C-alpha cells in the first residue's frame, strides 16, 4: 500500500481543526509508555480508526489513539500506539502518521521505544538517547514511487537525531539522577527476539540497543526535514555470561516503571524550553 500525498492531507484535515495556532511537538509513544499520558492536559483524542486511511492497531499495549493537548506549557500531539512492520504492516503504513504530522505543520518529532540493551553497563529501566541508528530492517520506507513534495529522493542521513536535544536531555538526566546512555539504535524486523549470537554481533557492529521500531519513522521524518529526537527505555540487557529469557510482558513491565522517569524528564525539558 503506497499512500499518496493527498491521502495524508485528508487525514491531516480531520486533525487540524483541533490544533491551536502554536508550535507543537509530536511524540510517538512506544508500548508501555502510557504513564506519559497522565502528564497531558488533554484537549481532544481521536481513535486511529476515525482517521482516514489508518488501519487499526492489534498488538497488546497499543491503544491506537491520537491525543492533542498541553504538557507543561508545551503543545503536544501524541501518537499513542504505533504500527509495526512485524505486524504485517507495510513500511508506508508504519510511517503514515509521521507524514500526516508533517502536513499538520509540525516539525519537531520525539520517537520513544523499548529496546534491548547491548552494553554491559546498561540496566533495565535506564534510558538511551539515540544519537544514530542502523537500519537492519528488510526494507526502506522510501522505496517505491517518489513524490518530490515529501522531500528528496535520496535524503542525507547525517545528523538525523538532534544533537542539541541530546545535550539538553543529558543535563536534565544528570540533575534528576536518571540513569542514561547516548547510543546507536539498531532497528530489526522482529517479532522474534535475538539469539545470543545476534546480540553479540550487533554490538560488534556498533549498536548499543536493538528494537523493532523507530528507524523507518526517523528515515521518513528526515526526508521531510523534521527535527528528530529518539529516547529508548532499555527494557532488557543482553549479558553473554548470564543469558536471561526476554518476554513481551517483562519488556512492558520495565517500560511502564521507567515511563515515569521519562515523563519526569520530559516535563522538566518542557518547562525549561519555555
Ligand atoms: N530486542 C528487540 N526488540 C526489543 C528488545 C530486544 O531485546 N527489547 C525490547 N524491544
mmCIF file of C-alpha atoms and ligand atoms in Angstrom:
data_model
loop_
_atom_site.group_PDB
_atom_site.id
_atom_site.type_symbol
_atom_site.label_atom_id
_atom_site.label_comp_id
_atom_site.label_asym_id
_atom_site.label_seq_id
_atom_site.Cartn_x
_atom_site.Cartn_y
_atom_site.Cartn_z
ATOM 1 C CA UNK A 1 0.000 0.000 0.000
ATOM 2 C CA UNK A 2 1.509 3.287 -1.102
ATOM 3 C CA UNK A 3 -0.148 6.374 0.357
ATOM 4 C CA UNK A 4 -0.483 9.486 -1.707
ATOM 5 C CA UNK A 5 0.245 12.998 -0.528
ATOM 6 C CA UNK A 6 -3.469 13.706 -0.900
ATOM 7 C CA UNK A 7 -4.389 10.819 1.430
ATOM 8 C CA UNK A 8 -2.088 12.226 4.097
ATOM 9 C CA UNK A 9 -3.733 15.614 3.547
ATOM 10 C CA UNK A 10 -7.159 14.029 4.110
ATOM 11 C CA UNK A 11 -6.061 12.562 7.446
ATOM 12 C CA UNK A 12 -4.432 15.870 8.449
ATOM 13 C CA UNK A 13 -7.644 17.728 7.618
ATOM 14 C CA UNK A 14 -9.510 15.751 10.312
ATOM 15 C CA UNK A 15 -6.898 16.641 12.945
ATOM 16 C CA UNK A 16 -6.003 20.238 12.103
ATOM 17 C CA UNK A 17 -9.221 21.847 13.421
ATOM 18 C CA UNK A 18 -8.160 20.700 16.907
ATOM 19 C CA UNK A 19 -4.742 22.339 16.795
ATOM 20 C CA UNK A 20 -4.119 25.767 18.258
ATOM 21 C CA UNK A 21 -2.031 28.309 16.430
ATOM 22 C CA UNK A 22 1.038 27.314 18.453
ATOM 23 C CA UNK A 23 4.235 25.317 17.989
ATOM 24 C CA UNK A 24 3.630 21.631 18.592
ATOM 25 C CA UNK A 25 5.914 18.768 19.452
ATOM 26 C CA UNK A 26 4.769 15.412 18.070
ATOM 27 C CA UNK A 27 5.503 12.368 20.207
ATOM 28 C CA UNK A 28 5.252 8.729 19.158
ATOM 29 C CA UNK A 29 4.700 6.715 22.333
ATOM 30 C CA UNK A 30 6.135 3.208 22.367
ATOM 31 C CA UNK A 31 4.494 0.236 24.091
ATOM 32 C CA UNK A 32 4.164 0.709 27.834
ATOM 33 C CA UNK A 33 4.698 4.483 27.786
ATOM 34 C CA UNK A 34 1.100 5.261 28.735
ATOM 35 C CA UNK A 35 2.190 6.848 32.037
ATOM 36 C CA UNK A 36 3.241 9.846 29.951
ATOM 37 C CA UNK A 37 -0.389 10.481 29.076
ATOM 38 C CA UNK A 38 -1.242 11.418 32.670
ATOM 39 C CA UNK A 39 1.018 14.471 32.284
ATOM 40 C CA UNK A 40 -1.042 15.872 29.460
ATOM 41 C CA UNK A 41 -3.898 18.273 29.806
ATOM 42 C CA UNK A 42 -5.926 16.667 27.047
ATOM 43 C CA UNK A 43 -7.889 18.818 24.695
ATOM 44 C CA UNK A 44 -9.042 16.177 22.272
ATOM 45 C CA UNK A 45 -8.464 12.499 21.439
ATOM 46 C CA UNK A 46 -9.131 10.745 18.160
ATOM 47 C CA UNK A 47 -9.021 6.937 17.810
ATOM 48 C CA UNK A 48 -6.911 5.990 14.797
ATOM 49 C CA UNK A 49 -9.921 4.170 13.324
ATOM 50 C CA UNK A 50 -11.595 7.556 12.860
ATOM 51 C CA UNK A 51 -8.702 8.894 10.796
ATOM 52 C CA UNK A 52 -8.930 8.439 7.027
ATOM 53 C CA UNK A 53 -6.607 5.744 5.603
ATOM 54 C CA UNK A 54 -5.486 4.469 9.043
ATOM 55 C CA UNK A 55 -5.593 0.737 9.830
ATOM 56 C CA UNK A 56 -6.375 -0.463 13.348
ATOM 57 C CA UNK A 57 -3.681 -1.458 15.865
ATOM 58 C CA UNK A 58 -3.562 -5.029 17.071
ATOM 59 C CA UNK A 59 -0.691 -5.583 19.496
ATOM 60 C CA UNK A 60 -1.459 -5.534 23.195
ATOM 61 C CA UNK A 61 -0.313 -2.410 24.966
ATOM 62 C CA UNK A 62 -1.155 -0.310 21.939
ATOM 63 C CA UNK A 63 -4.316 1.655 22.193
ATOM 64 C CA UNK A 64 -4.145 3.479 18.865
ATOM 65 C CA UNK A 65 -5.365 6.905 19.928
ATOM 66 C CA UNK A 66 -4.129 10.299 18.855
ATOM 67 C CA UNK A 67 -4.086 12.770 21.751
ATOM 68 C CA UNK A 68 -3.847 16.530 21.444
ATOM 69 C CA UNK A 69 -3.156 18.684 24.469
ATOM 70 C CA UNK A 70 -0.696 20.586 26.604
ATOM 71 C CA UNK A 71 2.144 19.075 28.603
ATOM 72 C CA UNK A 72 3.748 21.602 30.952
ATOM 73 C CA UNK A 73 3.114 24.522 28.590
ATOM 74 C CA UNK A 74 4.261 22.520 25.567
ATOM 75 C CA UNK A 75 1.567 21.846 22.975
ATOM 76 C CA UNK A 76 1.788 18.168 22.085
ATOM 77 C CA UNK A 77 0.338 15.836 19.509
ATOM 78 C CA UNK A 78 0.776 12.312 20.822
ATOM 79 C CA UNK A 79 0.520 9.198 18.707
ATOM 80 C CA UNK A 80 -0.266 6.613 21.374
ATOM 81 C CA UNK A 81 0.264 3.315 19.609
ATOM 82 C CA UNK A 82 2.311 2.704 16.504
ATOM 83 C CA UNK A 83 2.122 0.348 13.551
ATOM 84 C CA UNK A 84 4.941 -2.172 13.413
ATOM 85 C CA UNK A 85 6.422 -3.888 10.408
ATOM 86 C CA UNK A 86 6.291 -7.218 12.285
ATOM 87 C CA UNK A 87 2.508 -6.954 12.454
ATOM 88 C CA UNK A 88 2.487 -7.202 8.688
ATOM 89 C CA UNK A 89 2.003 -3.500 8.003
ATOM 90 C CA UNK A 90 3.848 -2.050 5.054
ATOM 91 C CA UNK A 91 6.598 0.467 5.708
ATOM 92 C CA UNK A 92 4.271 3.073 4.211
ATOM 93 C CA UNK A 93 1.635 2.315 6.844
ATOM 94 C CA UNK A 94 4.249 2.273 9.618
ATOM 95 C CA UNK A 95 5.327 5.784 8.659
ATOM 96 C CA UNK A 96 1.969 7.274 7.621
ATOM 97 C CA UNK A 97 1.407 9.048 10.989
ATOM 98 C CA UNK A 98 4.755 10.818 10.508
ATOM 99 C CA UNK A 99 3.695 12.014 7.052
ATOM 100 C CA UNK A 100 0.424 13.310 8.493
ATOM 101 C CA UNK A 101 2.299 15.044 11.324
ATOM 102 C CA UNK A 102 4.414 16.975 8.865
ATOM 103 C CA UNK A 103 1.367 18.060 6.874
ATOM 104 C CA UNK A 104 -0.078 19.474 10.100
ATOM 105 C CA UNK A 105 2.826 21.919 10.053
ATOM 106 C CA UNK A 106 4.612 20.177 12.936
ATOM 107 C CA UNK A 107 8.366 19.967 12.582
ATOM 108 C CA UNK A 108 9.541 18.605 15.953
ATOM 109 C CA UNK A 109 9.272 14.857 16.483
ATOM 110 C CA UNK A 110 10.114 12.725 19.505
ATOM 111 C CA UNK A 111 10.199 8.960 18.964
ATOM 112 C CA UNK A 112 10.084 6.692 22.021
ATOM 113 C CA UNK A 113 10.516 2.945 22.223
ATOM 114 C CA UNK A 114 11.545 -0.034 24.314
ATOM 115 C CA UNK A 115 14.873 -1.535 23.360
ATOM 116 C CA UNK A 116 17.201 -4.354 24.287
ATOM 117 C CA UNK A 117 20.479 -3.032 25.670
ATOM 118 C CA UNK A 118 23.786 -4.364 24.405
ATOM 119 C CA UNK A 119 26.179 -2.647 26.811
ATOM 120 C CA UNK A 120 27.304 -4.337 29.997
ATOM 121 C CA UNK A 121 26.900 -1.033 31.836
ATOM 122 C CA UNK A 122 23.205 -0.810 30.967
ATOM 123 C CA UNK A 123 20.498 -1.628 33.485
ATOM 124 C CA UNK A 124 16.839 -2.353 32.777
ATOM 125 C CA UNK A 125 14.916 0.868 33.148
ATOM 126 C CA UNK A 126 17.745 3.176 32.131
ATOM 127 C CA UNK A 127 17.275 5.479 29.170
ATOM 128 C CA UNK A 128 19.219 5.705 25.948
ATOM 129 C CA UNK A 129 19.169 8.926 23.963
ATOM 130 C CA UNK A 130 19.521 7.838 20.349
ATOM 131 C CA UNK A 131 22.353 9.599 18.539
ATOM 132 C CA UNK A 132 22.278 7.491 15.392
ATOM 133 C CA UNK A 133 20.694 4.361 14.007
ATOM 134 C CA UNK A 134 21.424 1.335 11.875
ATOM 135 C CA UNK A 135 18.619 0.281 9.557
ATOM 136 C CA UNK A 136 18.633 -3.500 9.802
ATOM 137 C CA UNK A 137 15.005 -3.833 8.824
ATOM 138 C CA UNK A 138 14.467 -5.597 5.500
ATOM 139 C CA UNK A 139 13.046 -2.567 3.744
ATOM 140 C CA UNK A 140 13.394 1.173 3.443
ATOM 141 C CA UNK A 141 10.190 3.197 3.839
ATOM 142 C CA UNK A 142 11.202 5.459 0.946
ATOM 143 C CA UNK A 143 11.331 2.553 -1.521
ATOM 144 C CA UNK A 144 8.834 2.916 -4.345
ATOM 145 C CA UNK A 145 7.349 5.820 -6.288
ATOM 146 C CA UNK A 146 8.762 9.180 -5.299
ATOM 147 C CA UNK A 147 6.662 12.284 -4.721
ATOM 148 C CA UNK A 148 9.033 15.267 -4.511
ATOM 149 C CA UNK A 149 6.538 17.122 -2.311
ATOM 150 C CA UNK A 150 7.769 14.918 0.542
ATOM 151 C CA UNK A 151 11.400 15.853 0.090
ATOM 152 C CA UNK A 152 14.463 14.434 -1.623
ATOM 153 C CA UNK A 153 14.597 11.015 -3.250
ATOM 154 C CA UNK A 154 17.972 10.359 -1.591
ATOM 155 C CA UNK A 155 17.873 12.121 1.787
ATOM 156 C CA UNK A 156 21.143 12.698 3.572
ATOM 157 C CA UNK A 157 21.326 10.675 6.793
ATOM 158 C CA UNK A 158 23.961 12.596 8.706
ATOM 159 C CA UNK A 159 22.702 14.302 11.852
ATOM 160 C CA UNK A 160 19.316 12.563 11.884
ATOM 161 C CA UNK A 161 18.945 12.891 15.671
ATOM 162 C CA UNK A 162 19.129 16.411 17.038
ATOM 163 C CA UNK A 163 22.372 16.886 18.969
ATOM 164 C CA UNK A 164 21.124 19.900 20.938
ATOM 165 C CA UNK A 165 18.186 17.928 22.311
ATOM 166 C CA UNK A 166 20.542 15.123 23.408
ATOM 167 C CA UNK A 167 22.682 17.666 25.257
ATOM 168 C CA UNK A 168 19.624 19.170 26.969
ATOM 169 C CA UNK A 169 18.278 15.745 27.989
ATOM 170 C CA UNK A 170 21.701 14.681 29.295
ATOM 171 C CA UNK A 171 21.931 17.751 31.542
ATOM 172 C CA UNK A 172 18.431 17.114 32.851
ATOM 173 C CA UNK A 173 19.055 13.389 33.375
ATOM 174 C CA UNK A 174 22.140 14.223 35.463
ATOM 175 C CA UNK A 175 20.180 16.731 37.545
ATOM 176 C CA UNK A 176 17.318 14.290 38.066
ATOM 177 C CA UNK A 177 19.685 11.347 38.622
ATOM 178 C CA UNK A 178 18.067 9.385 35.828
ATOM 179 C CA UNK A 179 20.494 6.748 34.516
ATOM 180 C CA UNK A 180 21.071 7.312 30.810
ATOM 181 C CA UNK A 181 23.259 6.417 27.855
ATOM 182 C CA UNK A 182 23.771 8.017 24.478
ATOM 183 C CA UNK A 183 23.968 5.471 21.719
ATOM 184 C CA UNK A 184 23.145 3.823 18.437
ATOM 185 C CA UNK A 185 19.794 2.081 17.959
ATOM 186 C CA UNK A 186 19.626 -0.828 15.556
ATOM 187 C CA UNK A 187 16.200 -1.486 14.073
ATOM 188 C CA UNK A 188 15.131 -5.061 13.375
ATOM 189 C CA UNK A 189 12.102 -6.671 11.814
ATOM 190 C CA UNK A 190 11.147 -8.889 14.785
ATOM 191 C CA UNK A 191 8.917 -10.224 16.172
ATOM 192 C CA UNK A 192 11.270 -12.942 17.431
ATOM 193 C CA UNK A 193 13.880 -11.599 19.787
ATOM 194 C CA UNK A 194 17.564 -12.040 19.057
ATOM 195 C CA UNK A 195 19.747 -15.076 19.563
ATOM 196 C CA UNK A 196 22.821 -14.548 21.766
ATOM 197 C CA UNK A 197 24.950 -14.696 18.600
ATOM 198 C CA UNK A 198 22.881 -11.942 17.006
ATOM 199 C CA UNK A 199 23.035 -9.675 20.077
ATOM 200 C CA UNK A 200 26.809 -10.143 20.211
ATOM 201 C CA UNK A 201 27.180 -9.425 16.504
ATOM 202 C CA UNK A 202 25.025 -6.275 16.582
ATOM 203 C CA UNK A 203 27.112 -4.986 19.449
ATOM 204 C CA UNK A 204 30.285 -5.613 17.458
ATOM 205 C CA UNK A 205 28.661 -3.862 14.510
ATOM 206 C CA UNK A 206 28.379 -0.649 16.533
ATOM 207 C CA UNK A 207 24.894 -0.841 18.038
ATOM 208 C CA UNK A 208 24.147 -0.115 21.690
ATOM 209 C CA UNK A 209 20.487 -1.115 21.693
ATOM 210 C CA UNK A 210 18.149 -3.065 19.432
ATOM 211 C CA UNK A 211 14.434 -2.752 18.811
ATOM 212 C CA UNK A 212 11.661 -3.220 16.301
ATOM 213 C CA UNK A 213 10.556 0.310 15.507
ATOM 214 C CA UNK A 214 11.679 3.936 15.197
ATOM 215 C CA UNK A 215 14.119 3.624 12.286
ATOM 216 C CA UNK A 216 11.531 3.828 9.472
ATOM 217 C CA UNK A 217 9.838 6.770 11.192
ATOM 218 C CA UNK A 218 13.164 8.578 11.543
ATOM 219 C CA UNK A 219 14.029 7.981 7.870
ATOM 220 C CA UNK A 220 10.713 9.406 6.682
ATOM 221 C CA UNK A 221 10.917 12.342 9.093
ATOM 222 C CA UNK A 222 14.445 13.039 7.901
ATOM 223 C CA UNK A 223 13.290 13.108 4.285
ATOM 224 C CA UNK A 224 10.709 15.724 5.288
ATOM 225 C CA UNK A 225 13.307 17.834 7.092
ATOM 226 C CA UNK A 226 11.941 17.337 10.612
ATOM 227 C CA UNK A 227 13.833 17.843 13.860
ATOM 228 C CA UNK A 228 14.053 14.373 15.408
ATOM 229 C CA UNK A 229 14.724 13.035 18.892
ATOM 230 C CA UNK A 230 14.726 9.398 19.992
ATOM 231 C CA UNK A 231 14.515 8.015 23.519
ATOM 232 C CA UNK A 232 14.721 4.294 24.269
ATOM 233 C CA UNK A 233 13.849 2.724 27.569
ATOM 234 C CA UNK A 234 16.250 -0.163 27.995
ATOM 235 C CA UNK A 235 13.896 -2.967 28.978
ATOM 236 C CA UNK A 236 16.296 -5.891 28.986
ATOM 237 C CA UNK A 237 20.052 -6.169 28.718
ATOM 238 C CA UNK A 238 21.987 -8.809 26.839
ATOM 239 C CA UNK A 239 24.575 -10.460 29.053
ATOM 240 C CA UNK A 240 26.581 -13.209 27.338
ATOM 241 C CA UNK A 241 27.580 -14.694 30.703
ATOM 242 C CA UNK A 242 24.095 -14.901 32.111
ATOM 243 C CA UNK A 243 21.508 -15.488 29.447
ATOM 244 C CA UNK A 244 18.024 -14.487 30.513
ATOM 245 C CA UNK A 245 14.794 -15.021 28.613
ATOM 246 C CA UNK A 246 13.043 -11.901 27.381
ATOM 247 C CA UNK A 247 9.255 -11.789 27.327
ATOM 248 C CA UNK A 248 6.968 -9.144 25.886
ATOM 249 C CA UNK A 249 5.249 -8.874 29.293
ATOM 250 C CA UNK A 250 8.622 -8.362 31.006
ATOM 251 C CA UNK A 251 9.527 -5.650 28.498
ATOM 252 C CA UNK A 252 6.226 -3.851 29.087
ATOM 253 C CA UNK A 253 6.617 -4.106 32.868
ATOM 254 C CA UNK A 254 10.052 -2.441 32.844
ATOM 255 C CA UNK A 255 8.920 0.234 30.411
ATOM 256 C CA UNK A 256 5.848 1.034 32.499
ATOM 257 C CA UNK A 257 8.053 1.597 35.517
ATOM 258 C CA UNK A 258 10.590 3.649 33.576
ATOM 259 C CA UNK A 259 7.923 5.635 31.724
ATOM 260 C CA UNK A 260 7.515 7.739 34.882
ATOM 261 C CA UNK A 261 11.181 8.708 34.658
ATOM 262 C CA UNK A 262 10.839 9.549 31.017
ATOM 263 C CA UNK A 263 7.743 11.600 31.733
ATOM 264 C CA UNK A 264 9.522 13.452 34.556
ATOM 265 C CA UNK A 265 12.468 14.230 32.318
ATOM 266 C CA UNK A 266 10.205 15.499 29.554
ATOM 267 C CA UNK A 267 8.206 17.673 31.974
ATOM 268 C CA UNK A 268 11.432 19.325 33.073
ATOM 269 C CA UNK A 269 12.515 19.738 29.485
ATOM 270 C CA UNK A 270 9.243 21.396 28.508
ATOM 271 C CA UNK A 271 9.420 23.803 31.437
ATOM 272 C CA UNK A 272 12.981 24.674 30.530
ATOM 273 C CA UNK A 273 12.166 25.232 26.858
ATOM 274 C CA UNK A 274 9.581 27.904 27.606
HETATM 275 N N1 LIG B 1 15.223 -6.991 21.003
HETATM 276 C C1 LIG B 1 14.412 -6.397 20.111
HETATM 277 N N2 LIG B 1 13.450 -5.558 20.458
HETATM 278 C C2 LIG B 1 13.293 -5.289 21.753
HETATM 279 C C3 LIG B 1 14.114 -5.863 22.729
HETATM 280 C C4 LIG B 1 15.137 -6.753 22.340
HETATM 281 O O1 LIG B 1 15.906 -7.317 23.149
HETATM 282 N N3 LIG B 1 13.701 -5.382 23.938
HETATM 283 C C5 LIG B 1 12.670 -4.527 23.667
HETATM 284 N N4 LIG B 1 12.424 -4.476 22.359
#
